[in-house]
């Protein structure tokens, strides 16, 4: 079975602060994909990134960066210099083997001016 | 292409009534997914189609729920004899291939009174 744990329920920061959202996953499969999605107040889930289990290279996209560590089964997401528009619920998700996408419970990020 | 489209956006119904939701995936996507999301939780998988074939159903999908995808295009999700516990956001997503990112619609918010 697959499981995704996002231990942080809610994080509040002030604009321009850096913030890291944690994600820990569990799977017995050796081939799997990890995802991050953003859900703004409008409700639509927006894809941010996908990584496969064979590619541990960290990735940076503008103010976003992702740290994938198989040794600790973690796929953490950092926003640098946060902005008010980053306020949303962020979901980490796992797809292993032939299973469907399993989501964590999400972390609500509140960025205040 | 405008993405995944779901109708209606909101549905209010009385307990015991039947409701039907529609999802139009991105046109070239042959994989279609239904998820349910309740407040403060991540999306939970309900069912999955590849073309017109329903390949997987979650145990969350009781016999009051039925989904179809005739001709492998749009899909419908019907809930019979609705219960208050069915109140949730019902999300539809589509993808081109297994393991690829899912594109989500804006969802249908169901309220059962």
PDB file of N, CA, C and O in Angstrom, chain A residues 1-50:
ATOM      1  N   UNK A   1       0.844  -1.191   0.000  1.00  0.00           N
ATOM      2  CA  UNK A   1       0.000   0.000   0.000  1.00  0.00           C
ATOM      3  C   UNK A   1       0.878   1.240   0.000  1.00  0.00           C
ATOM      4  O   UNK A   1       2.011   1.214   0.450  1.00  0.00           O
ATOM      5  N   UNK A   2       0.335   2.297  -0.525  1.00  0.00           N
ATOM      6  CA  UNK A   2       1.056   3.555  -0.596  1.00  0.00           C
ATOM      7  C   UNK A   2       0.520   4.528   0.453  1.00  0.00           C
ATOM      8  O   UNK A   2      -0.675   4.512   0.751  1.00  0.00           O
ATOM      9  N   UNK A   3       1.399   5.348   0.941  1.00  0.00           N
ATOM     10  CA  UNK A   3       0.989   6.335   1.929  1.00  0.00           C
ATOM     11  C   UNK A   3       1.835   7.590   1.786  1.00  0.00           C
ATOM     12  O   UNK A   3       3.037   7.518   1.513  1.00  0.00           O
ATOM     13  N   UNK A   4       1.189   8.732   1.956  1.00  0.00           N
ATOM     14  CA  UNK A   4       1.878  10.017   1.910  1.00  0.00           C
ATOM     15  C   UNK A   4       1.534  10.781   3.178  1.00  0.00           C
ATOM     16  O   UNK A   4       0.360  10.930   3.510  1.00  0.00           O
ATOM     17  N   UNK A   5       2.536  11.257   3.862  1.00  0.00           N
ATOM     18  CA  UNK A   5       2.330  11.994   5.108  1.00  0.00           C
ATOM     19  C   UNK A   5       2.849  13.419   4.975  1.00  0.00           C
ATOM     20  O   UNK A   5       4.023  13.637   4.650  1.00  0.00           O
ATOM     21  N   UNK A   6       1.959  14.350   5.205  1.00  0.00           N
ATOM     22  CA  UNK A   6       2.332  15.759   5.277  1.00  0.00           C
ATOM     23  C   UNK A   6       2.026  16.196   6.702  1.00  0.00           C
ATOM     24  O   UNK A   6       0.892  16.468   7.046  1.00  0.00           O
ATOM     25  N   UNK A   7       3.049  16.211   7.510  1.00  0.00           N
ATOM     26  CA  UNK A   7       2.854  16.416   8.949  1.00  0.00           C
ATOM     27  C   UNK A   7       2.420  17.834   9.292  1.00  0.00           C
ATOM     28  O   UNK A   7       1.772  18.071  10.304  1.00  0.00           O
ATOM     29  N   UNK A   8       2.764  18.785   8.459  1.00  0.00           N
ATOM     30  CA  UNK A   8       2.412  20.185   8.719  1.00  0.00           C
ATOM     31  C   UNK A   8       1.004  20.452   8.193  1.00  0.00           C
ATOM     32  O   UNK A   8       0.772  20.421   6.995  1.00  0.00           O
ATOM     33  N   UNK A   9       0.096  20.742   9.105  1.00  0.00           N
ATOM     34  CA  UNK A   9      -1.272  21.012   8.679  1.00  0.00           C
ATOM     35  C   UNK A   9      -1.393  22.431   8.127  1.00  0.00           C
ATOM     36  O   UNK A   9      -2.043  22.661   7.114  1.00  0.00           O
ATOM     37  N   UNK A  10      -0.756  23.367   8.838  1.00  0.00           N
ATOM     38  CA  UNK A  10      -0.856  24.769   8.425  1.00  0.00           C
ATOM     39  C   UNK A  10       0.448  25.479   8.761  1.00  0.00           C
ATOM     40  O   UNK A  10       1.034  25.241   9.814  1.00  0.00           O
ATOM     41  N   UNK A  11       0.897  26.325   7.850  1.00  0.00           N
ATOM     42  CA  UNK A  11       2.100  27.125   8.078  1.00  0.00           C
ATOM     43  C   UNK A  11       1.769  28.579   7.759  1.00  0.00           C
ATOM     44  O   UNK A  11       1.165  28.870   6.721  1.00  0.00           O
ATOM     45  N   UNK A  12       2.160  29.464   8.650  1.00  0.00           N
ATOM     46  CA  UNK A  12       1.961  30.896   8.411  1.00  0.00           C
ATOM     47  C   UNK A  12       3.315  31.583   8.345  1.00  0.00           C
ATOM     48  O   UNK A  12       4.152  31.383   9.234  1.00  0.00           O
ATOM     49  N   UNK A  13       3.531  32.351   7.306  1.00  0.00           N
ATOM     50  CA  UNK A  13       4.776  33.099   7.158  1.00  0.00           C
ATOM     51  C   UNK A  13       4.439  34.517   6.726  1.00  0.00           C
ATOM     52  O   UNK A  13       3.318  34.807   6.290  1.00  0.00           O
ATOM     53  N   UNK A  14       5.439  35.358   6.843  1.00  0.00           N
ATOM     54  CA  UNK A  14       5.315  36.723   6.361  1.00  0.00           C
ATOM     55  C   UNK A  14       5.993  36.791   4.997  1.00  0.00           C
ATOM     56  O   UNK A  14       6.986  36.101   4.744  1.00  0.00           O
ATOM     57  N   UNK A  15       5.447  37.595   4.128  1.00  0.00           N
ATOM     58  CA  UNK A  15       5.986  37.738   2.788  1.00  0.00           C
ATOM     59  C   UNK A  15       7.513  37.901   2.817  1.00  0.00           C
ATOM     60  O   UNK A  15       8.057  38.560   3.701  1.00  0.00           O
ATOM     61  N   UNK A  16       8.146  37.261   1.836  1.00  0.00           N
ATOM     62  CA  UNK A  16       9.597  37.269   1.632  1.00  0.00           C
ATOM     63  C   UNK A  16      10.330  36.240   2.475  1.00  0.00           C
ATOM     64  O   UNK A  16      11.540  36.044   2.276  1.00  0.00           O
ATOM     65  N   UNK A  17       9.629  35.601   3.385  1.00  0.00           N
ATOM     66  CA  UNK A  17      10.277  34.513   4.127  1.00  0.00           C
ATOM     67  C   UNK A  17      10.359  33.272   3.241  1.00  0.00           C
ATOM     68  O   UNK A  17       9.544  33.068   2.353  1.00  0.00           O
ATOM     69  N   UNK A  18      11.356  32.433   3.516  1.00  0.00           N
ATOM     70  CA  UNK A  18      11.441  31.134   2.861  1.00  0.00           C
ATOM     71  C   UNK A  18      10.630  30.134   3.682  1.00  0.00           C
ATOM     72  O   UNK A  18      10.571  30.235   4.911  1.00  0.00           O
ATOM     73  N   UNK A  19      10.028  29.171   2.991  1.00  0.00           N
ATOM     74  CA  UNK A  19       9.232  28.179   3.710  1.00  0.00           C
ATOM     75  C   UNK A  19       9.420  26.815   3.050  1.00  0.00           C
ATOM     76  O   UNK A  19       9.500  26.714   1.825  1.00  0.00           O
ATOM     77  N   UNK A  20       9.517  25.785   3.883  1.00  0.00           N
ATOM     78  CA  UNK A  20       9.663  24.420   3.378  1.00  0.00           C
ATOM     79  C   UNK A  20       8.487  23.580   3.817  1.00  0.00           C
ATOM     80  O   UNK A  20       8.141  23.541   5.007  1.00  0.00           O
ATOM     81  N   UNK A  21       7.881  22.895   2.854  1.00  0.00           N
ATOM     82  CA  UNK A  21       6.761  21.995   3.111  1.00  0.00           C
ATOM     83  C   UNK A  21       7.289  20.565   3.049  1.00  0.00           C
ATOM     84  O   UNK A  21       7.926  20.176   2.060  1.00  0.00           O
ATOM     85  N   UNK A  22       7.010  19.810   4.098  1.00  0.00           N
ATOM     86  CA  UNK A  22       7.560  18.463   4.202  1.00  0.00           C
ATOM     87  C   UNK A  22       6.617  17.415   3.612  1.00  0.00           C
ATOM     88  O   UNK A  22       5.389  17.535   3.702  1.00  0.00           O
ATOM     89  N   UNK A  23       7.226  16.372   3.050  1.00  0.00           N
ATOM     90  CA  UNK A  23       6.453  15.249   2.516  1.00  0.00           C
ATOM     91  C   UNK A  23       7.254  13.976   2.726  1.00  0.00           C
ATOM     92  O   UNK A  23       8.419  13.892   2.314  1.00  0.00           O
ATOM     93  N   UNK A  24       6.637  13.011   3.376  1.00  0.00           N
ATOM     94  CA  UNK A  24       7.253  11.704   3.572  1.00  0.00           C
ATOM     95  C   UNK A  24       6.339  10.663   2.952  1.00  0.00           C
ATOM     96  O   UNK A  24       5.123  10.713   3.117  1.00  0.00           O
ATOM     97  N   UNK A  25       6.909   9.730   2.224  1.00  0.00           N
ATOM     98  CA  UNK A  25       6.090   8.751   1.525  1.00  0.00           C
ATOM     99  C   UNK A  25       6.491   7.331   1.903  1.00  0.00           C
ATOM    100  O   UNK A  25       7.608   7.102   2.404  1.00  0.00           O
ATOM    101  N   UNK A  26       5.583   6.404   1.661  1.00  0.00           N
ATOM    102  CA  UNK A  26       5.836   4.986   1.912  1.00  0.00           C
ATOM    103  C   UNK A  26       5.363   4.179   0.711  1.00  0.00           C
ATOM    104  O   UNK A  26       4.228   4.345   0.254  1.00  0.00           O
ATOM    105  N   UNK A  27       6.232   3.311   0.226  1.00  0.00           N
ATOM    106  CA  UNK A  27       5.858   2.379  -0.833  1.00  0.00           C
ATOM    107  C   UNK A  27       6.865   1.255  -0.876  1.00  0.00           C
ATOM    108  O   UNK A  27       8.035   1.451  -0.527  1.00  0.00           O
ATOM    109  N   UNK A  28       6.428   0.097  -1.309  1.00  0.00           N
ATOM    110  CA  UNK A  28       7.338  -1.032  -1.481  1.00  0.00           C
ATOM    111  C   UNK A  28       7.822  -1.150  -2.919  1.00  0.00           C
ATOM    112  O   UNK A  28       8.721  -1.936  -3.223  1.00  0.00           O
ATOM    113  N   UNK A  29       7.189  -0.378  -3.794  1.00  0.00           N
ATOM    114  CA  UNK A  29       7.591  -0.434  -5.191  1.00  0.00           C
ATOM    115  C   UNK A  29       8.917   0.294  -5.400  1.00  0.00           C
ATOM    116  O   UNK A  29       9.205   1.293  -4.720  1.00  0.00           O
ATOM    117  N   UNK A  30       9.698  -0.189  -6.332  1.00  0.00           N
ATOM    118  CA  UNK A  30      10.964   0.476  -6.636  1.00  0.00           C
ATOM    119  C   UNK A  30      10.790   1.531  -7.719  1.00  0.00           C
ATOM    120  O   UNK A  30      11.626   2.408  -7.872  1.00  0.00           O
ATOM    121  N   UNK A  31       9.703   1.420  -8.441  1.00  0.00           N
ATOM    122  CA  UNK A  31       9.388   2.419  -9.469  1.00  0.00           C
ATOM    123  C   UNK A  31       8.163   3.205  -9.016  1.00  0.00           C
ATOM    124  O   UNK A  31       7.099   2.620  -8.804  1.00  0.00           O
ATOM    125  N   UNK A  32       8.338   4.485  -8.872  1.00  0.00           N
ATOM    126  CA  UNK A  32       7.222   5.312  -8.435  1.00  0.00           C
ATOM    127  C   UNK A  32       7.452   6.751  -8.879  1.00  0.00           C
ATOM    128  O   UNK A  32       8.541   7.115  -9.331  1.00  0.00           O
ATOM    129  N   UNK A  33       6.376   7.526  -8.786  1.00  0.00           N
ATOM    130  CA  UNK A  33       6.425   8.936  -9.155  1.00  0.00           C
ATOM    131  C   UNK A  33       5.915   9.762  -7.988  1.00  0.00           C
ATOM    132  O   UNK A  33       4.962   9.383  -7.307  1.00  0.00           O
ATOM    133  N   UNK A  34       6.539  10.879  -7.780  1.00  0.00           N
ATOM    134  CA  UNK A  34       6.134  11.810  -6.738  1.00  0.00           C
ATOM    135  C   UNK A  34       5.712  13.125  -7.382  1.00  0.00           C
ATOM    136  O   UNK A  34       6.309  13.568  -8.372  1.00  0.00           O
ATOM    137  N   UNK A  35       4.687  13.721  -6.808  1.00  0.00           N
ATOM    138  CA  UNK A  35       4.115  14.937  -7.371  1.00  0.00           C
ATOM    139  C   UNK A  35       3.876  15.960  -6.256  1.00  0.00           C
ATOM    140  O   UNK A  35       3.694  15.614  -5.089  1.00  0.00           O
ATOM    141  N   UNK A  36       3.850  17.208  -6.671  1.00  0.00           N
ATOM    142  CA  UNK A  36       3.317  18.277  -5.826  1.00  0.00           C
ATOM    143  C   UNK A  36       2.252  19.012  -6.637  1.00  0.00           C
ATOM    144  O   UNK A  36       2.450  19.311  -7.833  1.00  0.00           O
ATOM    145  N   UNK A  37       1.133  19.269  -5.952  1.00  0.00           N
ATOM    146  CA  UNK A  37       0.050  20.048  -6.531  1.00  0.00           C
ATOM    147  C   UNK A  37      -0.269  21.204  -5.604  1.00  0.00           C
ATOM    148  O   UNK A  37      -0.143  21.094  -4.386  1.00  0.00           O
ATOM    149  N   UNK A  38      -0.734  22.293  -6.210  1.00  0.00           N
ATOM    150  CA  UNK A  38      -1.175  23.478  -5.466  1.00  0.00           C
ATOM    151  C   UNK A  38      -2.677  23.624  -5.653  1.00  0.00           C
ATOM    152  O   UNK A  38      -3.191  23.482  -6.766  1.00  0.00           O
ATOM    153  N   UNK A  39      -3.383  23.895  -4.558  1.00  0.00           N
ATOM    154  CA  UNK A  39      -4.822  24.131  -4.635  1.00  0.00           C
ATOM    155  C   UNK A  39      -5.125  25.506  -4.055  1.00  0.00           C
ATOM    156  O   UNK A  39      -5.234  25.681  -2.850  1.00  0.00           O
ATOM    157  N   UNK A  40      -5.254  26.511  -4.918  1.00  0.00           N
ATOM    158  CA  UNK A  40      -5.579  27.856  -4.436  1.00  0.00           C
ATOM    159  C   UNK A  40      -7.032  27.912  -3.981  1.00  0.00           C
ATOM    160  O   UNK A  40      -7.768  26.933  -4.166  1.00  0.00           O
ATOM    161  N   UNK A  41      -7.449  29.022  -3.409  1.00  0.00           N
ATOM    162  CA  UNK A  41      -8.836  29.132  -2.934  1.00  0.00           C
ATOM    163  C   UNK A  41      -9.883  28.843  -4.009  1.00  0.00           C
ATOM    164  O   UNK A  41     -10.987  28.415  -3.682  1.00  0.00           O
ATOM    165  N   UNK A  42      -9.553  29.028  -5.254  1.00  0.00           N
ATOM    166  CA  UNK A  42     -10.510  28.735  -6.335  1.00  0.00           C
ATOM    167  C   UNK A  42     -10.845  27.251  -6.416  1.00  0.00           C
ATOM    168  O   UNK A  42     -11.869  26.869  -6.980  1.00  0.00           O
ATOM    169  N   UNK A  43      -9.967  26.407  -5.882  1.00  0.00           N
ATOM    170  CA  UNK A  43     -10.282  24.983  -5.780  1.00  0.00           C
ATOM    171  C   UNK A  43      -9.615  24.061  -6.788  1.00  0.00           C
ATOM    172  O   UNK A  43      -9.506  22.868  -6.538  1.00  0.00           O
ATOM    173  N   UNK A  44      -9.180  24.578  -7.920  1.00  0.00           N
ATOM    174  CA  UNK A  44      -8.616  23.696  -8.941  1.00  0.00           C
ATOM    175  C   UNK A  44      -7.191  23.307  -8.592  1.00  0.00           C
ATOM    176  O   UNK A  44      -6.362  24.152  -8.270  1.00  0.00           O
ATOM    177  N   UNK A  45      -6.899  22.031  -8.652  1.00  0.00           N
ATOM    178  CA  UNK A  45      -5.551  21.537  -8.362  1.00  0.00           C
ATOM    179  C   UNK A  45      -4.630  21.852  -9.531  1.00  0.00           C
ATOM    180  O   UNK A  45      -4.915  21.508 -10.677  1.00  0.00           O
ATOM    181  N   UNK A  46      -3.514  22.469  -9.211  1.00  0.00           N
ATOM    182  CA  UNK A  46      -2.556  22.875 -10.238  1.00  0.00           C
ATOM    183  C   UNK A  46      -1.281  22.071 -10.068  1.00  0.00           C
ATOM    184  O   UNK A  46      -0.683  22.052  -8.994  1.00  0.00           O
ATOM    185  N   UNK A  47      -0.865  21.401 -11.130  1.00  0.00           N
ATOM    186  CA  UNK A  47       0.350  20.589 -11.099  1.00  0.00           C
ATOM    187  C   UNK A  47       1.570  21.485 -10.953  1.00  0.00           C
ATOM    188  O   UNK A  47       1.693  22.515 -11.615  1.00  0.00           O
ATOM    189  N   UNK A  48       2.512  21.063 -10.091  1.00  0.00           N
ATOM    190  CA  UNK A  48       3.753  21.806  -9.919  1.00  0.00           C
ATOM    191  C   UNK A  48       4.961  21.025 -10.429  1.00  0.00           C
ATOM    192  O   UNK A  48       5.798  21.562 -11.148  1.00  0.00           O
ATOM    193  N   UNK A  49       5.065  19.741 -10.015  1.00  0.00           N
ATOM    194  CA  UNK A  49       6.240  18.980 -10.394  1.00  0.00           C
ATOM    195  C   UNK A  49       5.961  17.487 -10.317  1.00  0.00           C
ATOM    196  O   UNK A  49       5.111  17.045  -9.547  1.00  0.00           O
ATOM    197  N   UNK A  50       6.669  16.714 -11.120  1.00  0.00           N
ATOM    198  CA  UNK A  50       6.681  15.265 -11.048  1.00  0.00           C
ATOM    199  C   UNK A  50       8.124  14.786 -11.062  1.00  0.00           C
ATOM    200  O   UNK A  50       8.937  15.277 -11.850  1.00  0.00           O
TER     201      UNK A  50
END
